[in-house]
Coordinates of C-alpha atoms in Angstrom, one line a residue:
M1 CA -5.2 8.8 -36.4
T2 CA -2.3 6.9 -37.7
T3 CA 1.3 7.7 -38.1
Q4 CA 4.6 6.4 -39.5
T5 CA 8.1 7.5 -39.6
S6 CA 10.2 6.8 -42.4
T7 CA 14.0 8.0 -43.5
T8 CA 15.1 7.9 -47.2
A9 CA 18.7 6.1 -47.8
A10 CA 20.6 5.8 -51.0
A11 CA 19.6 2.2 -50.9
G12 CA 16.2 2.6 -50.5
T13 CA 13.5 3.4 -47.9
R14 CA 13.7 2.3 -44.5
Q15 CA 10.6 2.6 -42.6
L16 CA 11.0 2.7 -38.8
P17 CA 8.7 1.3 -36.3
G18 CA 5.6 3.4 -35.5
R19 CA 2.2 3.3 -35.4
T20 CA 0.5 2.4 -38.7
A21 CA -2.7 0.3 -40.4
L22 CA -3.2 -1.4 -43.4
I23 CA -6.5 0.2 -44.1
P24 CA -5.7 4.4 -43.8
L25 CA -9.2 5.1 -41.5
P26 CA -9.6 7.0 -38.1
E27 CA -9.2 4.6 -35.3
R28 CA -12.7 5.4 -34.0
T29 CA -14.3 4.8 -37.2
A30 CA -12.4 1.6 -37.6
R31 CA -13.7 0.3 -34.5
V32 CA -17.0 1.3 -35.2
L33 CA -17.3 -0.8 -38.7
A34 CA -15.7 -3.6 -36.9
T35 CA -18.3 -3.5 -34.1
G36 CA -21.0 -2.8 -36.5
G37 CA -19.8 -5.2 -39.1
G38 CA -19.7 -7.9 -36.2
V39 CA -23.1 -7.3 -35.1
L40 CA -24.9 -7.2 -38.2
T41 CA -22.9 -10.4 -39.2
V42 CA -24.7 -12.3 -36.3
L43 CA -28.1 -10.8 -37.6
S44 CA -27.7 -11.9 -40.7
A45 CA -27.2 -15.6 -39.9
F46 CA -31.3 -15.2 -39.1
L47 CA -32.1 -14.4 -42.6
A48 CA -32.6 -16.4 -45.7
W49 CA -29.5 -16.5 -47.9
T50 CA -31.4 -18.4 -51.1
W51 CA -34.6 -19.1 -52.1
T52 CA -34.2 -22.6 -52.9
S53 CA -33.4 -25.9 -50.5
A54 CA -31.5 -27.2 -53.4
F55 CA -28.3 -26.0 -51.9
P56 CA -27.6 -28.2 -48.9
G57 CA -28.3 -26.9 -45.3
D58 CA -31.8 -25.1 -46.2
L59 CA -30.6 -21.7 -46.1
T60 CA -34.1 -20.3 -47.1
V61 CA -35.6 -20.0 -43.5
Y62 CA -35.9 -16.6 -41.7
G63 CA -35.5 -16.7 -37.9
Y64 CA -33.4 -19.6 -37.6
P65 CA -30.1 -20.6 -38.7
G66 CA -29.2 -23.5 -41.0
G67 CA -26.0 -25.4 -42.4
L68 CA -23.2 -22.8 -42.9
Q69 CA -25.2 -20.4 -41.4
W70 CA -24.4 -21.7 -37.9
Q71 CA -20.5 -21.3 -38.7
V72 CA -21.1 -17.6 -39.9
L73 CA -23.0 -16.9 -36.5
V74 CA -20.0 -18.0 -34.2
T75 CA -17.8 -16.1 -36.1
G76 CA -19.8 -12.8 -36.0
A77 CA -20.3 -13.1 -32.5
L78 CA -16.1 -13.9 -31.9
T79 CA -15.8 -10.6 -33.9
T80 CA -18.3 -8.5 -31.7
L81 CA -16.8 -9.8 -28.5
F82 CA -13.3 -8.8 -29.4
A83 CA -14.4 -5.6 -31.0
L84 CA -16.0 -5.0 -27.7
A85 CA -12.6 -6.1 -25.6
S86 CA -10.4 -4.0 -28.2
Y87 CA -13.1 -1.0 -26.8
G88 CA -12.2 -1.6 -23.4
V89 CA -15.6 -2.3 -22.3
K90 CA -15.9 -3.2 -18.7
G91 CA -16.3 -7.1 -18.1
T92 CA -14.5 -8.0 -21.4
R93 CA -10.8 -8.3 -20.4
W94 CA -10.8 -12.1 -19.5
L95 CA -11.8 -12.2 -23.7
A96 CA -8.2 -10.8 -25.0
P97 CA -5.8 -11.1 -22.0
A98 CA -3.2 -10.7 -24.4
G99 CA -4.8 -8.1 -26.6
A100 CA -8.0 -7.8 -28.7
D101 CA -6.9 -6.3 -31.9
A102 CA -5.2 -9.2 -33.4
A103 CA -7.8 -11.7 -32.5
L104 CA -10.5 -9.2 -34.2
R105 CA -8.6 -9.3 -37.6
L106 CA -8.6 -13.3 -37.3
S107 CA -12.1 -13.6 -36.3
A108 CA -13.0 -11.2 -39.1
L109 CA -11.1 -13.2 -41.3
A110 CA -13.0 -16.0 -40.3
A111 CA -16.4 -14.6 -40.8
F112 CA -15.6 -13.3 -44.2
G113 CA -14.3 -16.2 -45.2
T114 CA -16.9 -18.4 -44.3
A115 CA -19.4 -15.8 -45.4
W116 CA -17.8 -15.6 -48.9
Y117 CA -17.0 -19.3 -49.3
T118 CA -20.7 -19.7 -49.0
I119 CA -21.9 -17.1 -51.3
A120 CA -19.5 -18.4 -54.0
A121 CA -20.8 -21.8 -53.6
I122 CA -24.5 -20.6 -54.1
S123 CA -23.6 -18.9 -57.1
I124 CA -21.6 -21.7 -58.7
Q125 CA -24.1 -24.4 -57.8
L126 CA -27.3 -22.9 -58.6
G127 CA -26.5 -20.7 -61.6
G128 CA -25.4 -17.4 -60.5
P129 CA -25.7 -14.5 -57.9
I130 CA -29.3 -14.2 -59.1
N131 CA -30.1 -16.8 -56.5
L132 CA -29.0 -15.0 -53.4
E133 CA -31.6 -13.7 -51.1
P134 CA -31.3 -10.1 -49.6
G135 CA -29.7 -12.2 -46.7
G136 CA -27.0 -13.2 -48.7
A137 CA -26.1 -9.5 -49.6
V138 CA -26.5 -8.6 -46.4
V139 CA -24.0 -11.2 -45.4
G140 CA -21.5 -10.6 -47.6
V141 CA -21.5 -6.6 -46.8
A142 CA -21.7 -7.1 -43.0
T143 CA -18.6 -9.4 -42.9
L144 CA -16.8 -7.3 -45.8
T145 CA -17.4 -4.0 -43.2
A146 CA -16.2 -5.7 -40.2
L147 CA -12.8 -7.1 -42.2
V148 CA -12.4 -3.1 -43.3
G149 CA -12.8 -2.3 -39.7
A150 CA -10.3 -4.7 -38.1
F151 CA -7.8 -4.2 -40.3
A152 CA -7.8 -0.3 -40.3
L153 CA -6.9 -0.5 -36.5
P154 CA -3.3 0.8 -36.1
F155 CA -0.3 -1.7 -35.0
E156 CA 3.3 -1.3 -34.2
R157 CA 5.0 -1.3 -37.9
P158 CA 7.9 -3.2 -38.0
V159 CA 11.6 -2.4 -39.3
L160 CA 11.4 -2.8 -43.0
H161 CA 14.9 -3.2 -44.5
P162 CA 16.0 -1.2 -47.5
A163 CA 16.0 -2.7 -50.7
D164 CA 19.9 -3.5 -52.6
P165 CA 20.1 -0.8 -55.6
E166 CA 21.6 -3.7 -57.7
D167 CA 18.6 -5.7 -57.2
T168 CA 16.9 -6.9 -60.4
G169 CA 13.1 -6.2 -61.2
W170 CA 12.3 -10.0 -59.7
D171 CA 14.5 -9.3 -56.6
K172 CA 12.7 -6.2 -56.1
F173 CA 9.6 -7.6 -56.3
A174 CA 10.4 -10.4 -53.7
H175 CA 11.6 -7.7 -51.6
Q176 CA 8.8 -6.0 -51.7
L177 CA 6.7 -9.2 -51.0
G178 CA 8.6 -9.9 -47.8
N179 CA 8.1 -6.1 -46.2
G180 CA 4.7 -6.6 -47.1
W181 CA 4.5 -10.1 -45.3
S182 CA 6.4 -8.5 -42.5
V183 CA 3.7 -5.6 -42.1
F184 CA 1.1 -8.3 -42.3
R185 CA 2.3 -10.6 -40.0
A186 CA 2.8 -7.7 -37.1
A187 CA -0.6 -6.9 -37.8
L188 CA -1.7 -10.2 -36.6
S189 CA 0.9 -10.3 -33.8
A190 CA -0.4 -10.3 -30.2
G191 CA 1.2 -9.2 -26.7
T192 CA 1.8 -11.1 -23.7
P193 CA -0.9 -12.5 -21.7
A194 CA -2.1 -9.8 -19.4
P195 CA -2.0 -10.8 -15.5
L196 CA -5.0 -12.0 -14.1
R197 CA -6.2 -13.0 -10.6
P198 CA -6.3 -16.0 -9.2
L199 CA -9.3 -18.1 -9.8
P200 CA -10.8 -20.4 -7.1
S201 CA -10.1 -23.9 -7.6
Y202 CA -13.8 -25.2 -8.4
L203 CA -13.9 -21.9 -11.2
E204 CA -10.9 -23.2 -12.9
I205 CA -12.1 -27.1 -12.7
L206 CA -15.7 -25.9 -14.4
I207 CA -13.4 -23.7 -17.1
I208 CA -11.6 -27.1 -17.9
S209 CA -14.8 -28.7 -17.8
G210 CA -16.2 -26.2 -20.6
V211 CA -13.0 -26.3 -22.5
L212 CA -13.3 -30.3 -23.1
A213 CA -16.7 -29.8 -23.7
L214 CA -16.2 -27.2 -26.6
A215 CA -13.7 -29.7 -27.7
L216 CA -15.8 -32.6 -27.9
G217 CA -18.7 -30.6 -29.4
V218 CA -16.4 -29.3 -32.1
F219 CA -14.9 -32.5 -33.1
T220 CA -18.4 -34.0 -33.2
Y221 CA -19.6 -31.2 -35.3
G222 CA -16.6 -32.0 -37.6
I223 CA -16.8 -35.2 -37.8
G224 CA -20.8 -35.6 -38.5
T225 CA -20.6 -33.0 -41.2
E226 CA -23.1 -34.1 -43.8
Y227 CA -22.0 -32.6 -46.9
D228 CA -18.7 -31.2 -48.4
E229 CA -19.6 -27.6 -48.3
L230 CA -20.3 -27.7 -44.8
F231 CA -17.0 -29.5 -44.0
I232 CA -14.9 -26.5 -45.8
G233 CA -16.9 -24.2 -44.4
F234 CA -16.0 -25.9 -40.8
L235 CA -12.2 -26.0 -41.8
I236 CA -12.0 -22.4 -42.4
T237 CA -14.0 -21.6 -39.5
A238 CA -12.4 -23.7 -37.1
G239 CA -8.7 -22.8 -38.4
F240 CA -9.3 -18.8 -38.0
G241 CA -11.5 -19.2 -35.0
F242 CA -8.7 -21.1 -33.2
A243 CA -6.1 -18.5 -34.8
A244 CA -8.1 -15.9 -33.0
L245 CA -8.1 -17.8 -29.9
T246 CA -4.7 -18.0 -29.6
K247 CA -3.8 -14.4 -30.4
A248 CA -6.2 -13.5 -27.6
G249 CA -4.1 -15.3 -25.4
L250 CA -7.3 -17.4 -24.7
I251 CA -5.5 -20.9 -25.3
A252 CA -2.6 -20.0 -23.2
R253 CA -4.6 -19.5 -20.3
A254 CA -6.3 -22.6 -21.0
T255 CA -3.0 -24.3 -21.3
Q256 CA -1.6 -22.9 -17.9
L257 CA -5.1 -24.3 -16.1
T258 CA -4.8 -27.6 -17.8
G259 CA -1.2 -27.9 -16.5
K260 CA -2.1 -26.9 -13.4
H261 CA -4.8 -29.5 -13.0
Q262 CA -3.2 -32.0 -15.5
N263 CA -4.4 -35.5 -13.9
L264 CA -7.8 -34.0 -13.8
T265 CA -7.7 -33.1 -17.5
I266 CA -6.6 -36.3 -18.5
A267 CA -9.3 -38.0 -16.9
G268 CA -11.8 -35.4 -18.2
A269 CA -10.5 -36.0 -21.7
F270 CA -11.1 -39.8 -21.4
I271 CA -14.3 -38.9 -20.2
A272 CA -15.3 -36.7 -22.6
A273 CA -14.2 -39.2 -25.5
A274 CA -15.8 -41.8 -24.1
L275 CA -19.1 -39.9 -24.6
F276 CA -18.4 -39.6 -28.4
P277 CA -20.4 -42.8 -29.2
F278 CA -23.4 -41.7 -27.3
T279 CA -23.9 -38.7 -29.7
Q280 CA -24.0 -40.4 -32.8
S281 CA -27.2 -41.9 -33.9
D282 CA -25.6 -44.7 -35.8
D283 CA -22.1 -46.7 -36.3
Q284 CA -21.0 -44.6 -39.2
F285 CA -19.1 -42.2 -37.4
A286 CA -17.8 -44.2 -34.8
T287 CA -16.3 -45.8 -37.3
I288 CA -13.9 -42.9 -37.8
G289 CA -13.6 -42.6 -34.6
V290 CA -12.0 -45.8 -33.7
Y291 CA -9.7 -45.7 -36.5
I292 CA -8.7 -42.1 -35.3
L293 CA -7.9 -43.7 -31.9
I294 CA -5.8 -46.6 -33.4
F295 CA -4.1 -43.7 -35.5
A296 CA -3.6 -41.6 -32.5
T297 CA -2.2 -44.6 -30.4
V298 CA 0.6 -45.6 -32.6
A299 CA 1.4 -41.8 -33.3
L300 CA 2.0 -41.6 -29.5
G301 CA 4.2 -44.5 -29.5
L302 CA 6.0 -42.8 -32.2
N303 CA 6.3 -40.0 -30.1
I304 CA 8.6 -41.7 -27.7
V305 CA 11.1 -42.6 -30.9
V306 CA 11.0 -39.3 -32.4
G307 CA 9.4 -36.6 -30.0
L308 CA 11.5 -37.5 -27.1
A309 CA 14.5 -39.7 -28.1
G310 CA 15.4 -37.8 -31.5
L311 CA 15.2 -40.6 -33.6
L312 CA 14.0 -40.1 -36.9
D313 CA 12.2 -43.3 -37.7
L314 CA 10.4 -43.7 -41.5
G315 CA 9.4 -47.2 -41.1
Y316 CA 7.3 -46.9 -37.6
V317 CA 4.0 -48.5 -39.3
A318 CA 5.8 -51.7 -39.8
F319 CA 5.8 -52.3 -35.9
L320 CA 2.1 -51.8 -35.9
G321 CA 1.9 -54.5 -39.0
V322 CA 3.9 -57.1 -37.1
G323 CA 1.5 -56.7 -34.1
A324 CA -1.5 -57.0 -36.3
Y325 CA -0.1 -60.1 -38.0
A326 CA 1.2 -61.6 -34.9
A327 CA -2.5 -61.3 -33.2
A328 CA -4.4 -62.7 -36.5
L329 CA -2.4 -65.8 -36.4
V330 CA -3.5 -66.5 -33.1
S331 CA -6.9 -65.3 -33.2
G332 CA -9.1 -68.1 -34.9
A333 CA -8.8 -67.2 -38.4
P334 CA -9.8 -69.6 -40.5
T335 CA -7.2 -68.5 -43.3
S336 CA -4.5 -68.9 -40.3
P337 CA -1.8 -71.9 -40.8
F338 CA -1.5 -72.2 -37.3
G339 CA -5.3 -72.9 -36.4
V340 CA -5.2 -71.6 -32.9
H341 CA -7.4 -69.5 -31.0
F342 CA -6.2 -67.5 -28.3
P343 CA -8.0 -65.3 -25.7
F344 CA -7.6 -61.5 -26.3
W345 CA -5.2 -61.0 -23.3
A346 CA -2.7 -63.6 -25.0
A347 CA -3.2 -62.2 -28.7
V348 CA -2.0 -58.6 -27.1
L349 CA 1.0 -60.1 -25.5
V350 CA 1.7 -62.0 -28.8
G351 CA 1.6 -58.9 -30.9
A352 CA 3.4 -56.7 -28.7
G353 CA 5.9 -59.1 -27.8
A354 CA 6.6 -59.8 -31.5
S355 CA 6.8 -56.1 -32.2
L356 CA 9.1 -55.7 -28.9
V357 CA 11.3 -58.5 -30.6
F358 CA 11.2 -56.9 -33.9
G359 CA 12.1 -53.6 -32.5
V360 CA 15.1 -54.9 -30.5
L361 CA 16.5 -57.1 -33.5
I362 CA 16.1 -54.1 -35.7
G363 CA 17.4 -51.5 -33.4
A364 CA 20.6 -53.2 -32.2
P365 CA 22.7 -53.5 -35.0
T366 CA 21.1 -50.0 -36.6
L367 CA 21.1 -47.6 -33.7
R368 CA 24.6 -46.6 -33.9
L369 CA 23.9 -44.6 -36.9
R370 CA 22.6 -40.9 -36.7
G371 CA 20.6 -38.8 -38.6
D372 CA 19.8 -39.3 -42.3
Y373 CA 21.5 -42.4 -42.1
L374 CA 19.0 -43.8 -39.6
A375 CA 16.1 -42.7 -41.2
I376 CA 17.4 -44.4 -44.5
V377 CA 17.4 -47.9 -42.7
T378 CA 14.3 -47.6 -41.1
L379 CA 12.8 -46.6 -44.1
G380 CA 14.2 -49.9 -45.7
F381 CA 12.8 -52.2 -42.8
G382 CA 9.3 -50.8 -43.6
E383 CA 9.8 -51.9 -47.0
I384 CA 11.5 -55.3 -46.1
F385 CA 8.5 -56.2 -43.8
R386 CA 5.9 -55.4 -46.5
I387 CA 7.6 -57.5 -49.1
T388 CA 8.0 -60.3 -46.8
V389 CA 4.5 -60.6 -45.7
M390 CA 3.8 -60.5 -49.6
N391 CA 6.1 -63.2 -50.2
T392 CA 5.1 -65.9 -47.2
D393 CA 2.6 -66.9 -49.2
G394 CA 3.1 -70.7 -49.7
T395 CA 4.6 -70.0 -53.6
S396 CA 7.7 -67.4 -53.1
G397 CA 8.2 -68.6 -49.3
P398 CA 6.7 -70.5 -46.7
D399 CA 3.3 -70.6 -46.0
I400 CA 2.3 -68.0 -43.3
T401 CA 0.8 -64.6 -44.1
N402 CA -1.1 -66.0 -47.6
G403 CA 1.0 -63.0 -49.5
S404 CA -1.3 -60.6 -51.0
N405 CA -4.5 -61.8 -49.7
G406 CA -3.3 -61.5 -46.1
I407 CA -5.4 -62.9 -43.1
A408 CA -8.7 -62.7 -43.8
S409 CA -11.9 -63.3 -41.3
I410 CA -10.4 -62.6 -38.1
P411 CA -13.2 -63.0 -35.7
N412 CA -14.2 -60.4 -33.4
L413 CA -13.3 -60.4 -30.0
N414 CA -15.1 -61.9 -27.1
I415 CA -14.0 -60.7 -23.7
L416 CA -15.8 -62.0 -20.5
G417 CA -18.9 -63.1 -22.6
F418 CA -19.2 -59.4 -24.3
D419 CA -19.2 -59.9 -28.0
F420 CA -17.7 -56.9 -29.7
G421 CA -19.3 -57.7 -33.2
A422 CA -22.9 -57.7 -31.6
E423 CA -24.8 -54.7 -30.8
H424 CA -25.4 -53.7 -27.0
T425 CA -27.7 -51.1 -25.2
I426 CA -26.4 -49.0 -22.6
A427 CA -28.6 -46.8 -20.7
G428 CA -31.0 -46.6 -23.5
F429 CA -28.2 -45.6 -26.2
T430 CA -27.8 -48.6 -28.6
I431 CA -23.9 -49.3 -28.9
G432 CA -22.9 -50.8 -32.4
R433 CA -19.7 -52.7 -33.4
F434 CA -17.4 -49.9 -34.0
A435 CA -18.5 -48.3 -30.7
N436 CA -17.5 -51.3 -28.7
Y437 CA -13.9 -51.0 -30.3
F438 CA -14.0 -47.5 -29.9
F439 CA -14.4 -48.1 -26.1
L440 CA -11.6 -51.2 -26.0
M441 CA -9.0 -48.6 -27.8
L442 CA -9.8 -46.0 -25.4
L443 CA -8.8 -48.2 -22.4
I444 CA -5.6 -49.3 -24.5
M445 CA -5.1 -45.3 -25.2
A446 CA -5.2 -45.0 -21.3
V447 CA -2.2 -47.5 -20.8
V448 CA -0.1 -45.8 -23.6
V449 CA -0.9 -42.5 -22.4
L450 CA 0.2 -43.7 -18.9
V451 CA 3.3 -45.3 -20.0
F452 CA 4.5 -42.1 -22.0
R453 CA 3.9 -39.8 -19.0
R454 CA 5.7 -42.2 -16.4
S455 CA 8.8 -42.8 -19.0
G456 CA 8.7 -39.2 -20.1
D457 CA 9.4 -37.8 -16.3
S458 CA 11.3 -40.8 -15.3
R459 CA 15.2 -40.8 -15.5
I460 CA 15.4 -42.5 -18.9
G461 CA 12.9 -40.0 -20.3
R462 CA 15.5 -37.3 -19.6
A463 CA 18.4 -39.2 -21.0
W464 CA 16.2 -39.6 -23.9
V465 CA 15.9 -35.8 -24.0
A466 CA 19.4 -35.3 -23.8
I467 CA 20.2 -37.5 -26.5
R468 CA 17.6 -35.9 -28.8
E469 CA 19.5 -32.0 -27.7
D470 CA 22.9 -33.1 -28.1
E471 CA 24.1 -36.8 -28.2
T472 CA 27.7 -35.9 -27.9
A473 CA 27.1 -33.9 -24.7
A474 CA 24.8 -36.6 -23.4
L475 CA 27.4 -39.2 -24.2
A476 CA 30.2 -37.1 -22.3
M477 CA 28.0 -36.7 -19.4
G478 CA 27.8 -40.5 -19.0
I479 CA 24.7 -41.5 -20.7
N480 CA 24.8 -44.9 -22.4
G481 CA 23.5 -43.6 -25.5
F482 CA 23.1 -46.9 -27.4
R483 CA 21.0 -48.5 -24.5
V484 CA 18.8 -45.5 -24.1
K485 CA 18.1 -45.2 -28.0
L486 CA 17.2 -49.0 -27.9
I487 CA 14.8 -48.8 -25.2
A488 CA 13.2 -46.3 -26.7
F489 CA 12.8 -47.9 -30.0
A490 CA 11.7 -51.1 -28.3
L491 CA 9.4 -49.6 -26.1
G492 CA 7.9 -47.5 -29.0
A493 CA 7.4 -50.8 -31.0
S494 CA 5.8 -52.7 -28.7
L495 CA 3.2 -49.9 -28.2
A496 CA 2.7 -49.9 -31.8
G497 CA 2.0 -53.7 -31.6
L498 CA -0.3 -53.5 -28.9
A499 CA -2.8 -51.0 -31.2
G500 CA -1.8 -53.5 -34.0
T501 CA -3.3 -56.1 -32.1
V502 CA -6.9 -54.3 -31.9
Q503 CA -6.5 -53.0 -35.5
A504 CA -7.0 -56.6 -36.9
H505 CA -10.0 -57.8 -35.2
V506 CA -11.3 -54.2 -36.1
T507 CA -10.6 -54.5 -40.1
Y508 CA -11.2 -58.5 -39.7
T509 CA -8.3 -58.6 -42.4
V510 CA -4.5 -57.7 -42.4
T511 CA -3.0 -57.5 -46.0
P512 CA 0.5 -55.9 -46.8
E513 CA -1.1 -52.6 -48.5
Q514 CA -2.2 -51.4 -45.3
Y515 CA 1.5 -51.0 -44.0
L516 CA 3.0 -48.4 -46.8
F517 CA 5.5 -46.0 -46.3
A518 CA 3.0 -43.4 -47.7
W519 CA -0.3 -42.3 -49.5
P520 CA -3.1 -43.4 -50.1
V521 CA -4.0 -45.6 -46.6
P522 CA -3.4 -44.3 -43.3
P523 CA -2.1 -44.7 -41.2
N524 CA 1.2 -45.3 -42.7
S525 CA 4.5 -44.1 -41.8
A526 CA 4.6 -40.9 -43.6
F527 CA 1.2 -39.9 -42.0
L528 CA 2.6 -41.1 -38.7
L529 CA 5.6 -38.6 -38.7
A530 CA 3.3 -36.0 -40.0
A531 CA 0.8 -36.5 -37.1
V532 CA 3.8 -36.4 -34.2
V533 CA 5.2 -33.2 -36.1
L534 CA 2.1 -31.5 -36.7
G535 CA 0.6 -32.1 -33.1
G536 CA 3.7 -31.3 -31.3
M537 CA 7.1 -33.3 -30.9
G538 CA 7.6 -34.3 -27.4
T539 CA 4.3 -33.7 -26.2
M540 CA 1.6 -35.9 -24.8
A541 CA -1.7 -34.3 -26.5
G542 CA 0.1 -33.2 -29.5
P543 CA 0.2 -36.3 -31.5
L544 CA -3.4 -37.2 -30.5
V545 CA -4.6 -34.1 -32.0
G546 CA -2.3 -34.3 -34.8
A547 CA -3.5 -37.9 -35.8
A548 CA -6.9 -36.8 -35.3
L549 CA -6.6 -34.3 -37.8
L550 CA -4.8 -36.1 -40.1
Y551 CA -7.0 -38.8 -40.5
L552 CA -10.2 -36.7 -40.3
I553 CA -9.5 -34.0 -43.1
P554 CA -8.2 -36.6 -46.0
N555 CA -11.5 -38.5 -44.9
K556 CA -13.8 -35.8 -45.4
L557 CA -11.4 -34.5 -48.7
Q558 CA -12.4 -37.9 -50.9
F559 CA -14.5 -35.7 -52.8
L560 CA -11.9 -33.7 -54.3
G561 CA -10.6 -36.9 -56.1
D562 CA -7.0 -36.7 -57.6
Y563 CA -6.8 -32.9 -56.2
Q564 CA -7.0 -34.4 -52.7
L565 CA -3.3 -34.9 -52.0
L566 CA -2.9 -31.7 -53.3
A567 CA -5.0 -29.5 -51.0
F568 CA -3.9 -31.4 -48.0
G569 CA 0.0 -31.1 -48.9
L570 CA -1.0 -27.4 -49.5
A571 CA -2.8 -27.2 -45.9
L572 CA 0.3 -28.7 -44.4
I573 CA 2.9 -26.4 -45.9
L574 CA 0.7 -23.5 -44.6
L575 CA 0.6 -24.9 -41.2
M576 CA 4.0 -25.9 -40.9
R577 CA 4.8 -22.1 -42.1
F578 CA 2.8 -20.5 -39.5
R579 CA 2.9 -22.8 -36.8
P580 CA 6.2 -24.8 -37.0
E581 CA 6.4 -25.9 -33.7
G582 CA 3.0 -27.6 -33.9
L583 CA -0.4 -27.1 -32.9
I584 CA 0.5 -28.0 -28.8
P585 CA 4.1 -27.2 -28.7
N586 CA 6.6 -28.1 -26.4
R587 CA 7.7 -25.1 -24.5
R588 CA 11.5 -25.9 -25.5
R589 CA 10.6 -26.1 -29.3
Q590 CA 8.5 -23.2 -29.1
L591 CA 11.1 -21.0 -28.2
E592 CA 13.8 -22.6 -30.7
F593 CA 11.3 -21.4 -33.5
H594 CA 10.3 -18.0 -32.0
G595 CA 13.2 -17.1 -30.3
N596 CA 13.9 -14.3 -32.6
E597 CA 10.4 -12.7 -32.6
E598 CA 10.6 -13.0 -28.8
A599 CA 13.9 -11.4 -28.4
P600 CA 12.7 -7.8 -28.9
A601 CA 9.9 -7.6 -26.9
T602 CA 12.5 -9.0 -24.0
L603 CA 14.9 -6.4 -24.9
T604 CA 12.5 -3.4 -25.1
K605 CA 11.4 -4.5 -21.2
A606 CA 15.1 -5.0 -20.2
G607 CA 15.5 -1.3 -21.7
A608 CA 12.8 0.1 -19.9

């Protein structure tokens, strides 16, 4: 049973902490509903949901899930497992070291959201609910039952502050909405992960291998979704599923293990990424993969400038363009006025070197500025670069970049006789053009990751962090702020130029429209900055994950047309609201954003 304590004050009602529930049901009944609903959700995935195969995914088969049914099956299984863990069933403690109730609610939300989205999509596309088979009704009832049971479980009620008696009608509504949001957040809160006994090293390595294999599987599934409805369902399942695993404490456990075996994890991640082209039947999705790697490599370079040194650069994509144009001009393109064809290693040096020089030239006079002023100057540099390459067309200026036509017909790379533009057979697998460049970008990303790790852990890296946290205090401690910031700016620019040399050969053509500040063509400065913030500023894995999501999701949401940017913006707002520190946060920033939330628990422990 649930209880709650309340006191009445003149200004309103102040409800004190106590055990409460969003839905008033006995606790035993709630757990039975959640468990039974989860089991029934799993079973419903093996039933037919519609009578016709006109709905994509063929949901007409009994005994074998298809399409969106697989996603409901996974979320239903998670709901069942977390429900058993909330019972305290022997052998399930490892499933939820931070507590199972919050994870159960989120997994039930995932199953409910995916199932009812599918029901709605079937009804809309096929002309009404009449097109549902009994399995469609069963999954709707099952997920609703599990959701009701999950949110009927008791939790600790937060302190609800009284309303101001002078509030207007709208103010009272906003106050009630805020209190309701506080209660809902408390229902989704999780405790501190419970200590588990140490595992043998070989078992920890196996767990890390399993996590990497799962990440590869999820990414491959998401990038290979065959139709729009399946990708939207994937977003619902992956979003709530990741939140459920986080609340359960499993993500924290995995982070601890990967941090303990960091070098092994990095090597395993590159191996898992190298396996991606072998999971594809053609070059279609390898194309997205190579662009994601280019985007992620540039985002990691920007993370040095923004995440470590704390310099807000809004024109960073210009350095990518400098590297791409410099490499295109010396790589044998027939439209290049120079008429030279350097080998790839020399083109890489030219591209990275040109970006390095521009980074120093732009940074030297501007890095004495701070904050918004620096952001405005870098934004101006990005626009100046684009306008300059537009005007160096032989008419408005010297004939160097062919203006808006760009440098076209850039030849494919040929390194030691290996033609990147031709198909190759490796171990029985046919690897196409984009897969070849995918492997090349993996090697370049490995170099960038090595530079980021070494520089971040070095003396200069600690100086960057000091400048980011408090530049005045860092200067007082003897750090040469201008020199340190200039090094960060130049290093970040050279890494962007390095990625630009490959981008020029992948795209065949470099044009000014590829290097805008914002929408619609990624990578651009706004998307790069969003990738760093979304993934986690100052971390190595954060920008890589953020860049992958920011490139993949818009690419898959093209069917929304004019509403694509609206949906994308709303998703970013929600993500920043619920996880402002990023998907893979730096511990310091996590404490900055959630210090007030962690303080009560700390004080409670201290008082006890």
